[in-house]
Amino acid sequence: MDLNQLEAYLRPQHLPQVQDWSEGWAWLAGGTWLFSEPQPGLRTLVDLEPLGWSELEVTEAGLSIGATCSLAKLSQFDWPAAWPACAAFRSAISALAASFKVIHLATVGGNLCLALPVGTMAPVMLALGATYEVWSPSAPPFQLPALGFQTGPQQTRLQPGQVLRQITIPAAQLRCQVDVQRFGLAATDPALALVVGTYDPQTAQVQLALGACLPAPYLLQFSGLPSAVEIAQALDAELPLERFVHDARASAGYRRQLAQVLIQRCLEGLRC
Amino acid sequence: MLEPLSFQVNAQPYTEACAPGSSLLSLLRRLGWAGVHAACASGDCGSCTVWLEGEPIHSCLYPAQRIGGHAVTTIEGVAQDGQLSPLQQAFLAHQGFQCGFCTPGMILSAEKLSGLSEADLRLALRGNLCRCTGYQAIVNSILNQPEPSEPVTTGAVGQSIAKQDGPALVTGQPVYTADWSPPGLLHLKVLRSPHAHARIRQIRTDLAKALPGVHAVLTYADVPRRAYTTAGHAEPVPDPLDHFLLDYKVRFVGDRVAAVVAESVAIAEQACQLLEVEYELLPFVLDPELAMNGSSVIIHDEPESQQIYARDRNIAGHVALESGNIAQGFAAADFILEATYTLPAVQHAHLEPHVSTSWLDEDGTLVIRTSTQVPFHCQRILSEILDLPRDKIRVFKAQIGGGFGNKQEVLSEDLCALATLRTGRPVQWEFTRTEEFTATNSRHAMTLRLKTGVKADGTLVAQDLEAIGNTGAYGNHGQTVVFLAGYLPLGLYRCANTRFRGYAVYTNTLPAGAFRGYGATQGSFAMESHLDEIARQLGLDPLELRRKNLIRPGDPIGVGRSEDHFNLIGSYALDECFTKVVQALDYVPGQPPRVEGLRRRGLGFAVSMQGSGLSKVHTAGVRLSLEPEGHFCLKTGAVDVGTGSDTSLRQIAAQILDVSVGDLQLISADTHRTPFDAGSYASSTIYISGQAVNLAAQNLRGQLLNFAAQLWQTPAETLVLAAGAIRSATQQLSLGHLAQLAQAQQQPLVAELAYAADESSLTFAVLGVEVEVDTETGKIQVLRCVQAIDLGTAINPRICRGQAIGGTVMGLGYALSEELWLDQQGRILNPGFRTYRIPTAADVPPIEVILVQKADPYGPLGAKGVGEITTNCIAPAIANAVAHATGVRLSQLPMTPERVWRALNRDPA
């Protein structure tokens, strides 16, 4: 939609050209959320597109994903056969329940930094142990772990003017088996609960990232494939009912039930 | 404005500057590419799809500032050298559209989705919403799948003649209201209330008026204070007169506060934010039962309002029907069931929003081009509230992008017209999708309490129904909707002792209004769930119980007094409908549910009836002429809301006059160019307007034969009209020649008449579904759906199927996913397609439609209404199938997974 109150639209060729970051400024990645609803406080958009941060790089150390890599590019990439965990990208993008026309434009970094509870890239990055490289126009880059990056609904550890530049995932994690489970009200509804699970055949480590049902994604870790009892114990200990999202779409209790069901189904997928 | 950008659209070069926040959608529409449709502006519906360098995108999400150096293709650029693309041709061949508003986006998306399975295609179409077709015709178009074959007929009637507007729709022609406007256009925006109930003490307009580009600011102080109803009904108007152009009081979150007229939408929006409104907050009430019993809030205390049943109790309308003696009936019953059914407010979600454009003609006539189902009622209402003679107001519709009852209202025309009168300028007012969800109308949320007494064999002996409908802040359609909620479902069954009490109750919420099914949808859910539950508890077959009690040919409607009725049984093929549905689903009475692990499958059924138009009060005028050039001109006030009724009406005339549909020029729905028609509502267009066309065509046919008979000095009975000519045993006269002779003799060949039906025939439908319930999550999946409709003659079977599938899918959304959520302050929490879930292609099961054709003795060429009934059955059928599968009865819609899961776990929270 038209953002009629917008006063400026910047297209920097280099990040340091962005000067005097102020209140009412926002980074523009794909635009698929920013242009999808009114943005009352927004005055200036800084378009990241000309910076060309959309690379996908496969090295022996692992994978690096440019922040403005489109979801379509990530979804359609021809992954090394030794990295079965990369299947999670496609599943998670599918779980976003967005139109393929949105997937063309929406970006990996946009999905992470928007930090909606229903975001699907964040649980994947949590399960895969990703690290985020953060840039700003006037300060040196630094790294943040995916774990803890999203702190709440539309809240991250990024400070005003800071921008996600790149995501890196270690190769060891990409060699894991993976399974993604989602549940929504309808076939194409944003998820009520999402579980991304990885299983490392070398170490028997299981990582279960829960999304959509919590204000921010959460990682459950097990040293082997857990039993139903162990899962229930972990949920009870780490995620009491009040931690789950409770809104008009579904109650906290129902989301918790879904989380349990999806974890079971995810583990069944990982066992196969 | 920033630096101009150079780009191409459909190979045409442009260099344009645009505002920093402009979307590509707005830029393309500003440049005149009207095939790019604006419906949600949030990237959810896909109507604005274009190709950017060959890749489909939602143009509403794309910053116009990024377009420099790029090439864009819109629907207008898909056909090459006048040759439609194969997919455009497939959409025409399979009629993959109704109103056509989603069509350009569907085609541009599907062009890039080749080689997918049907399941994958349906998933891939999740960014393309359609509210009319139920997607089946769209999927068939894309996959080029064969369609059901229809019986071969000789005349035009009974053939699936293509919708005549198809070529314009698949090529994105500028046919909708917003696609054209006169030069010098101003834009109107309304500031809407953030409060559920407040008195406006003062509105300071100075800052807004001072903003450059603002032409007028209108508040309650600037408008005549006349109470009217926004509902488009024929006189005598049954609705409360309780609405004002602008008022000193707001009654729901979203109510109108003030209007701004400015050079652009952006300036008007900005000026609205500069209005300083001083509110005196008033206590509010959101719950209808509280509003009627025990609240001190009076929503309509203003003295000017009229026709309110009991304003001190917030009761807008009241219905009481009674026959027999229910106390005696219940005393004679072997078994009594009492239950309460709770139904939500839901939204029409027509893709084209409400939009009007008004201007003053050269002779001073106020002209309103608008997306309306009721142009003539609109003209009358505007005449009353603006104090202008009717003939100084011209209202006409362009192509309509869906209505479903929400455009049987005057919601955008009134302020738009007033703004033109005040400024002298053309003015346009187009609603945003948020306004559609928060400030138009909903289906009435309703609570129905039903008590039924039966004998041990299932014979009904007493029924007592109370319906409390939440009519929101204004009473438009309230009483009549509540009436149908009781009258039709109770009337469907024989029962000697029946009582119905209905209340349309004001609350401080979004007004409820007309919506396909019009109360019958709500009542059918209660009745069909209730009878199913009685059968279950008595161990009877639910279909057998219904068949034992259903009304039969010759029966009067049993509820209330006969003078309360306006329907009768004409043709009757309910038995055949049952047989067909039972066969299609292989239903065997008493068959147990299928259990597969944690999943359970069951079958469920429902029956419904709906009238065909409104008898006596619904008038349709037609003027049919043979023009001097030799073709026929059909002028009708009837409104095609996108269904294809304009084509069906021509088929009726073509049948009588033995010409092809293409030989009939149609001019429709224009108060200055066509005769009066009450409009498109109550499943009336074919039954009433179609009968007017039929009678006019018969009349004109007689005139043509008489003309030739006089010419040849031979009795008219010896002549035939066929294939564009009149023939006797020895002579032949082409219609072209006849027209010239008639013109030379100054004898007009015109039939002009108005028709109102004495009685309205009942259409019946039976629907069955098979569902699977995931007991771990509560999710319902509909596996199969079969509906048989007793619709008389299908004038155009494909259009009738389109109504059936589209209506069923609308009912599917009502059953499973749609609900307007209100917070405790009366704000709607899901005013957009991302959070208000209408079915997507992937949510729709295979739907089989069986048209049971048995000619009706009253309808035109045997036809009955079919527009609404198709929505009624699927929700109760699903609830009944879930009960069969799991033993658990759902009595609240929508049947969300959480509600099902809670019911399965006996958890009421």
mmCIF file of C-alpha atoms in Angstrom, chain B residues 295-568:
data_model
loop_
_atom_site.group_PDB
_atom_site.id
_atom_site.type_symbol
_atom_site.label_atom_id
_atom_site.label_comp_id
_atom_site.label_asym_id
_atom_site.label_seq_id
_atom_site.Cartn_x
_atom_site.Cartn_y
_atom_site.Cartn_z
ATOM 1 C CA SER B 295 -28.145 -2.325 29.985
ATOM 2 C CA SER B 296 -28.672 1.342 30.691
ATOM 3 C CA VAL B 297 -27.085 2.231 27.349
ATOM 4 C CA ILE B 298 -29.514 3.487 24.745
ATOM 5 C CA ILE B 299 -27.838 3.524 21.364
ATOM 6 C CA HIS B 300 -30.527 5.412 19.449
ATOM 7 C CA ASP B 301 -31.891 8.046 21.799
ATOM 8 C CA GLU B 302 -32.064 10.750 19.117
ATOM 9 C CA PRO B 303 -35.618 11.944 18.497
ATOM 10 C CA GLU B 304 -35.392 11.972 14.701
ATOM 11 C CA SER B 305 -35.002 8.195 14.314
ATOM 12 C CA GLN B 306 -38.105 6.275 13.353
ATOM 13 C CA GLN B 307 -39.436 2.733 13.012
ATOM 14 C CA ILE B 308 -37.389 1.412 15.929
ATOM 15 C CA TYR B 309 -39.276 -1.386 17.666
ATOM 16 C CA ALA B 310 -38.163 -0.638 21.262
ATOM 17 C CA ARG B 311 -35.373 1.913 21.475
ATOM 18 C CA ASP B 312 -35.235 1.887 25.283
ATOM 19 C CA ARG B 313 -34.241 -1.791 25.087
ATOM 20 C CA ASN B 314 -32.130 -1.380 21.935
ATOM 21 C CA ILE B 315 -34.439 -3.636 19.965
ATOM 22 C CA ALA B 316 -34.342 -2.502 16.351
ATOM 23 C CA GLY B 317 -36.802 -5.078 15.098
ATOM 24 C CA HIS B 318 -38.952 -7.853 16.459
ATOM 25 C CA VAL B 319 -40.601 -10.847 14.812
ATOM 26 C CA ALA B 320 -43.234 -13.127 16.337
ATOM 27 C CA LEU B 321 -44.705 -16.065 14.447
ATOM 28 C CA GLU B 322 -46.867 -18.743 16.001
ATOM 29 C CA SER B 323 -49.069 -21.566 14.869
ATOM 30 C CA GLY B 324 -50.822 -24.311 16.799
ATOM 31 C CA ASN B 325 -50.182 -24.598 20.507
ATOM 32 C CA ILE B 326 -46.622 -25.322 21.528
ATOM 33 C CA ALA B 327 -47.486 -26.158 25.128
ATOM 34 C CA GLN B 328 -49.796 -28.923 23.949
ATOM 35 C CA GLY B 329 -47.242 -29.977 21.387
ATOM 36 C CA PHE B 330 -44.457 -30.401 23.911
ATOM 37 C CA ALA B 331 -46.845 -32.180 26.269
ATOM 38 C CA ALA B 332 -47.452 -34.761 23.565
ATOM 39 C CA ALA B 333 -43.756 -35.262 22.804
ATOM 40 C CA ASP B 334 -41.863 -38.468 23.652
ATOM 41 C CA PHE B 335 -38.515 -36.710 23.468
ATOM 42 C CA ILE B 336 -37.479 -33.082 23.786
ATOM 43 C CA LEU B 337 -34.136 -31.533 22.856
ATOM 44 C CA GLU B 338 -33.099 -28.014 23.765
ATOM 45 C CA ALA B 339 -29.912 -26.467 22.462
ATOM 46 C CA THR B 340 -28.260 -23.134 21.794
ATOM 47 C CA TYR B 341 -26.333 -22.307 18.617
ATOM 48 C CA THR B 342 -23.852 -19.476 18.434
ATOM 49 C CA LEU B 343 -22.907 -17.885 15.143
ATOM 50 C CA PRO B 344 -20.273 -15.241 14.479
ATOM 51 C CA ALA B 345 -20.236 -12.023 12.506
ATOM 52 C CA VAL B 346 -18.517 -12.635 9.185
ATOM 53 C CA GLN B 347 -17.628 -10.390 6.298
ATOM 54 C CA HIS B 348 -18.602 -10.557 2.634
ATOM 55 C CA ALA B 349 -15.041 -9.991 1.401
ATOM 56 C CA HIS B 350 -16.040 -9.077 -2.144
ATOM 57 C CA LEU B 351 -12.732 -8.204 -3.744
ATOM 58 C CA GLU B 352 -13.797 -4.915 -5.279
ATOM 59 C CA PRO B 353 -14.294 -2.496 -2.408
ATOM 60 C CA HIS B 354 -17.163 -0.032 -2.126
ATOM 61 C CA VAL B 355 -16.396 2.798 -4.502
ATOM 62 C CA SER B 356 -18.377 5.677 -5.934
ATOM 63 C CA THR B 357 -17.564 8.506 -8.292
ATOM 64 C CA SER B 358 -19.927 11.472 -8.538
ATOM 65 C CA TRP B 359 -20.038 14.554 -10.725
ATOM 66 C CA LEU B 360 -22.423 17.121 -12.125
ATOM 67 C CA ASP B 361 -23.555 16.662 -15.690
ATOM 68 C CA GLU B 362 -23.788 19.550 -18.132
ATOM 69 C CA ASP B 363 -27.475 20.026 -17.306
ATOM 70 C CA GLY B 364 -26.794 19.962 -13.584
ATOM 71 C CA THR B 365 -27.831 16.353 -13.024
ATOM 72 C CA LEU B 366 -25.953 14.735 -10.165
ATOM 73 C CA VAL B 367 -24.394 11.568 -11.594
ATOM 74 C CA ILE B 368 -23.133 8.720 -9.426
ATOM 75 C CA ARG B 369 -21.184 5.866 -10.962
ATOM 76 C CA THR B 370 -21.035 3.290 -8.218
ATOM 77 C CA SER B 371 -20.537 -0.342 -7.340
ATOM 78 C CA THR B 372 -24.077 -1.040 -6.142
ATOM 79 C CA GLN B 373 -26.601 -3.862 -6.180
ATOM 80 C CA VAL B 374 -29.442 -1.345 -5.889
ATOM 81 C CA PRO B 375 -29.044 1.702 -8.168
ATOM 82 C CA PHE B 376 -32.731 2.635 -8.038
ATOM 83 C CA HIS B 377 -33.036 2.416 -4.261
ATOM 84 C CA CYS B 378 -29.830 4.429 -4.078
ATOM 85 C CA GLN B 379 -31.366 7.120 -6.279
ATOM 86 C CA ARG B 380 -34.443 7.270 -4.025
ATOM 87 C CA ILE B 381 -32.435 7.469 -0.812
ATOM 88 C CA LEU B 382 -30.122 10.159 -2.200
ATOM 89 C CA SER B 383 -33.130 12.129 -3.368
ATOM 90 C CA GLU B 384 -34.550 12.028 0.156
ATOM 91 C CA ILE B 385 -31.404 12.876 2.074
ATOM 92 C CA LEU B 386 -30.035 15.466 -0.354
ATOM 93 C CA ASP B 387 -33.448 16.976 -1.029
ATOM 94 C CA LEU B 388 -33.169 16.730 -4.802
ATOM 95 C CA PRO B 389 -35.836 15.533 -7.223
ATOM 96 C CA ARG B 390 -35.191 11.952 -8.304
ATOM 97 C CA ASP B 391 -34.857 12.885 -11.961
ATOM 98 C CA LYS B 392 -31.970 15.208 -11.074
ATOM 99 C CA ILE B 393 -30.004 12.217 -9.749
ATOM 100 C CA ARG B 394 -28.626 9.563 -12.056
ATOM 101 C CA VAL B 395 -27.192 6.410 -10.488
ATOM 102 C CA PHE B 396 -25.620 3.691 -12.560
ATOM 103 C CA LYS B 397 -23.290 0.808 -12.015
ATOM 104 C CA ALA B 398 -20.227 -0.237 -13.937
ATOM 105 C CA GLN B 399 -18.961 -3.834 -13.829
ATOM 106 C CA ILE B 400 -19.254 -4.977 -10.209
ATOM 107 C CA GLY B 401 -16.461 -6.877 -8.492
ATOM 108 C CA GLY B 402 -18.717 -8.837 -6.157
ATOM 109 C CA GLY B 403 -21.287 -7.744 -3.599
ATOM 110 C CA PHE B 404 -22.931 -10.690 -1.787
ATOM 111 C CA GLY B 405 -25.393 -8.301 -0.109
ATOM 112 C CA ASN B 406 -22.880 -5.741 1.144
ATOM 113 C CA LYS B 407 -23.681 -3.516 -1.813
ATOM 114 C CA GLN B 408 -27.418 -3.673 -1.147
ATOM 115 C CA GLU B 409 -26.591 -0.588 0.843
ATOM 116 C CA VAL B 410 -25.899 3.088 0.424
ATOM 117 C CA LEU B 411 -22.500 3.357 2.111
ATOM 118 C CA SER B 412 -20.263 5.341 -0.206
ATOM 119 C CA GLU B 413 -22.672 7.148 -2.538
ATOM 120 C CA ASP B 414 -24.170 9.581 -0.043
ATOM 121 C CA LEU B 415 -21.103 11.495 1.138
ATOM 122 C CA CYS B 416 -19.553 11.317 -2.300
ATOM 123 C CA ALA B 417 -22.640 12.938 -3.845
ATOM 124 C CA LEU B 418 -22.801 15.534 -1.113
ATOM 125 C CA ALA B 419 -19.148 16.376 -1.683
ATOM 126 C CA THR B 420 -19.810 16.957 -5.371
ATOM 127 C CA LEU B 421 -22.765 19.202 -4.541
ATOM 128 C CA ARG B 422 -20.613 21.210 -2.116
ATOM 129 C CA THR B 423 -17.514 21.508 -4.302
ATOM 130 C CA GLY B 424 -19.035 21.347 -7.770
ATOM 131 C CA ARG B 425 -16.260 18.909 -8.638
ATOM 132 C CA PRO B 426 -16.100 15.212 -9.481
ATOM 133 C CA VAL B 427 -15.377 13.250 -6.313
ATOM 134 C CA GLN B 428 -14.358 9.654 -5.748
ATOM 135 C CA TRP B 429 -14.576 7.664 -2.549
ATOM 136 C CA GLU B 430 -12.997 4.227 -2.488
ATOM 137 C CA PHE B 431 -12.967 2.197 0.716
ATOM 138 C CA THR B 432 -9.793 0.601 1.989
ATOM 139 C CA ARG B 433 -9.850 -3.068 2.879
ATOM 140 C CA THR B 434 -9.669 -2.100 6.541
ATOM 141 C CA GLU B 435 -12.786 0.017 6.064
ATOM 142 C CA GLU B 436 -14.486 -2.916 4.372
ATOM 143 C CA PHE B 437 -13.883 -5.021 7.467
ATOM 144 C CA THR B 438 -14.597 -2.367 10.078
ATOM 145 C CA ALA B 439 -17.111 0.066 8.603
ATOM 146 C CA THR B 440 -19.426 -1.699 6.138
ATOM 147 C CA ASN B 441 -21.580 -4.624 7.231
ATOM 148 C CA SER B 442 -21.283 -8.168 8.455
ATOM 149 C CA ARG B 443 -23.535 -11.182 8.480
ATOM 150 C CA HIS B 444 -25.613 -10.922 11.668
ATOM 151 C CA ALA B 445 -23.951 -12.664 14.573
ATOM 152 C CA MET B 446 -26.769 -14.679 16.086
ATOM 153 C CA THR B 447 -27.675 -16.793 19.060
ATOM 154 C CA LEU B 448 -30.437 -19.301 18.365
ATOM 155 C CA ARG B 449 -32.179 -21.271 21.093
ATOM 156 C CA LEU B 450 -34.154 -24.145 19.696
ATOM 157 C CA LYS B 451 -36.411 -26.554 21.552
ATOM 158 C CA THR B 452 -37.981 -29.419 19.657
ATOM 159 C CA GLY B 453 -40.408 -32.104 20.724
ATOM 160 C CA VAL B 454 -40.777 -35.329 18.724
ATOM 161 C CA LYS B 455 -42.626 -38.583 18.925
ATOM 162 C CA ALA B 456 -40.511 -41.714 19.384
ATOM 163 C CA ASP B 457 -40.560 -42.306 15.631
ATOM 164 C CA GLY B 458 -39.127 -38.851 14.999
ATOM 165 C CA THR B 459 -42.336 -37.047 14.003
ATOM 166 C CA LEU B 460 -42.102 -33.385 14.959
ATOM 167 C CA VAL B 461 -44.808 -32.224 17.335
ATOM 168 C CA ALA B 462 -43.510 -28.899 18.617
ATOM 169 C CA GLN B 463 -40.746 -26.417 17.813
ATOM 170 C CA ASP B 464 -39.901 -23.257 19.688
ATOM 171 C CA LEU B 465 -37.124 -21.041 18.326
ATOM 172 C CA GLU B 466 -35.727 -17.807 19.672
ATOM 173 C CA ALA B 467 -33.182 -15.892 17.592
ATOM 174 C CA ILE B 468 -31.235 -12.927 18.871
ATOM 175 C CA GLY B 469 -29.436 -11.188 16.071
ATOM 176 C CA ASN B 470 -26.757 -8.600 16.698
ATOM 177 C CA THR B 471 -27.624 -5.864 14.232
ATOM 178 C CA GLY B 472 -24.808 -3.602 15.391
ATOM 179 C CA ALA B 473 -25.016 0.153 15.585
ATOM 180 C CA TYR B 474 -27.636 0.556 12.859
ATOM 181 C CA GLY B 475 -30.742 -1.475 12.119
ATOM 182 C CA ASN B 476 -30.375 -1.940 8.365
ATOM 183 C CA HIS B 477 -31.784 -5.356 7.350
ATOM 184 C CA GLY B 478 -32.040 -6.393 11.022
ATOM 185 C CA GLN B 479 -35.672 -7.345 11.294
ATOM 186 C CA THR B 480 -35.886 -8.984 7.878
ATOM 187 C CA VAL B 481 -32.748 -11.051 8.408
ATOM 188 C CA VAL B 482 -34.016 -12.265 11.777
ATOM 189 C CA PHE B 483 -37.374 -13.062 10.174
ATOM 190 C CA LEU B 484 -35.752 -15.384 7.618
ATOM 191 C CA ALA B 485 -33.629 -17.022 10.339
ATOM 192 C CA GLY B 486 -36.842 -18.447 11.778
ATOM 193 C CA TYR B 487 -39.328 -18.492 8.940
ATOM 194 C CA LEU B 488 -37.354 -20.531 6.399
ATOM 195 C CA PRO B 489 -35.835 -23.287 8.583
ATOM 196 C CA LEU B 490 -39.046 -23.765 10.575
ATOM 197 C CA GLY B 491 -41.103 -23.589 7.407
ATOM 198 C CA LEU B 492 -39.068 -26.370 5.814
ATOM 199 C CA TYR B 493 -40.622 -28.970 8.144
ATOM 200 C CA ARG B 494 -44.175 -29.982 8.919
ATOM 201 C CA CYS B 495 -44.897 -29.294 12.541
ATOM 202 C CA ALA B 496 -48.341 -28.480 13.895
ATOM 203 C CA ASN B 497 -47.149 -26.419 16.846
ATOM 204 C CA THR B 498 -44.493 -23.849 16.151
ATOM 205 C CA ARG B 499 -43.347 -20.617 17.690
ATOM 206 C CA PHE B 500 -40.680 -18.195 16.586
ATOM 207 C CA ARG B 501 -39.500 -15.087 18.358
ATOM 208 C CA GLY B 502 -36.787 -13.039 16.786
ATOM 209 C CA TYR B 503 -34.982 -9.907 17.927
ATOM 210 C CA ALA B 504 -32.664 -7.663 15.984
ATOM 211 C CA VAL B 505 -30.712 -5.919 18.713
ATOM 212 C CA TYR B 506 -28.552 -2.822 18.576
ATOM 213 C CA THR B 507 -25.058 -2.946 20.022
ATOM 214 C CA ASN B 508 -22.039 -0.663 19.689
ATOM 215 C CA THR B 509 -20.482 -2.846 17.009
ATOM 216 C CA LEU B 510 -20.101 -2.903 13.240
ATOM 217 C CA PRO B 511 -23.579 -2.891 11.651
ATOM 218 C CA ALA B 512 -24.856 -6.179 10.323
ATOM 219 C CA GLY B 513 -26.659 -6.217 7.015
ATOM 220 C CA ALA B 514 -27.617 -8.300 4.023
ATOM 221 C CA PHE B 515 -25.379 -11.264 3.295
ATOM 222 C CA ARG B 516 -26.100 -14.152 0.931
ATOM 223 C CA GLY B 517 -28.575 -16.416 2.699
ATOM 224 C CA TYR B 518 -29.920 -13.519 4.740
ATOM 225 C CA GLY B 519 -30.655 -15.188 8.083
ATOM 226 C CA ALA B 520 -31.596 -18.517 6.522
ATOM 227 C CA THR B 521 -27.919 -19.436 6.730
ATOM 228 C CA GLN B 522 -27.916 -18.905 10.487
ATOM 229 C CA GLY B 523 -31.293 -20.575 11.027
ATOM 230 C CA SER B 524 -30.348 -23.548 8.849
ATOM 231 C CA PHE B 525 -27.279 -24.217 10.969
ATOM 232 C CA ALA B 526 -29.419 -24.411 14.105
ATOM 233 C CA MET B 527 -32.225 -26.468 12.589
ATOM 234 C CA GLU B 528 -30.082 -28.918 10.640
ATOM 235 C CA SER B 529 -27.717 -29.485 13.573
ATOM 236 C CA HIS B 530 -30.676 -29.907 15.913
ATOM 237 C CA LEU B 531 -32.566 -32.483 13.861
ATOM 238 C CA ASP B 532 -29.370 -34.437 13.344
ATOM 239 C CA GLU B 533 -28.767 -34.519 17.081
ATOM 240 C CA ILE B 534 -32.342 -35.670 17.762
ATOM 241 C CA ALA B 535 -31.902 -38.516 15.288
ATOM 242 C CA ARG B 536 -28.604 -39.447 16.920
ATOM 243 C CA GLN B 537 -30.072 -39.463 20.406
ATOM 244 C CA LEU B 538 -33.122 -41.462 19.331
ATOM 245 C CA GLY B 539 -31.091 -43.901 17.260
ATOM 246 C CA LEU B 540 -32.890 -42.897 14.052
ATOM 247 C CA ASP B 541 -31.351 -42.283 10.656
ATOM 248 C CA PRO B 542 -30.887 -38.511 10.339
ATOM 249 C CA LEU B 543 -31.938 -38.485 6.683
ATOM 250 C CA GLU B 544 -35.015 -40.580 7.375
ATOM 251 C CA LEU B 545 -36.019 -38.250 10.204
ATOM 252 C CA ARG B 546 -35.822 -35.284 7.862
ATOM 253 C CA ARG B 547 -37.728 -36.975 5.045
ATOM 254 C CA LYS B 548 -40.482 -37.927 7.451
ATOM 255 C CA ASN B 549 -41.021 -34.291 8.393
ATOM 256 C CA LEU B 550 -40.142 -32.209 5.320
ATOM 257 C CA ILE B 551 -42.868 -30.192 3.652
ATOM 258 C CA ARG B 552 -44.333 -31.765 0.536
ATOM 259 C CA PRO B 553 -45.979 -30.357 -2.580
ATOM 260 C CA GLY B 554 -49.291 -28.736 -1.695
ATOM 261 C CA ASP B 555 -48.243 -27.969 1.873
ATOM 262 C CA PRO B 556 -48.480 -24.376 3.018
ATOM 263 C CA ILE B 557 -45.589 -22.929 5.023
ATOM 264 C CA GLY B 558 -46.589 -24.035 8.490
ATOM 265 C CA VAL B 559 -45.113 -21.331 10.683
ATOM 266 C CA GLY B 560 -47.118 -18.257 11.587
ATOM 267 C CA ARG B 561 -50.098 -16.913 9.703
ATOM 268 C CA SER B 562 -50.472 -17.286 5.965
ATOM 269 C CA GLU B 563 -50.451 -13.499 5.543
ATOM 270 C CA ASP B 564 -46.902 -13.539 6.951
ATOM 271 C CA HIS B 565 -45.753 -15.635 4.015
ATOM 272 C CA PHE B 566 -44.438 -14.788 0.645
ATOM 273 C CA ASN B 567 -43.288 -18.158 -0.618
ATOM 274 C CA LEU B 568 -44.919 -21.290 -1.936
#
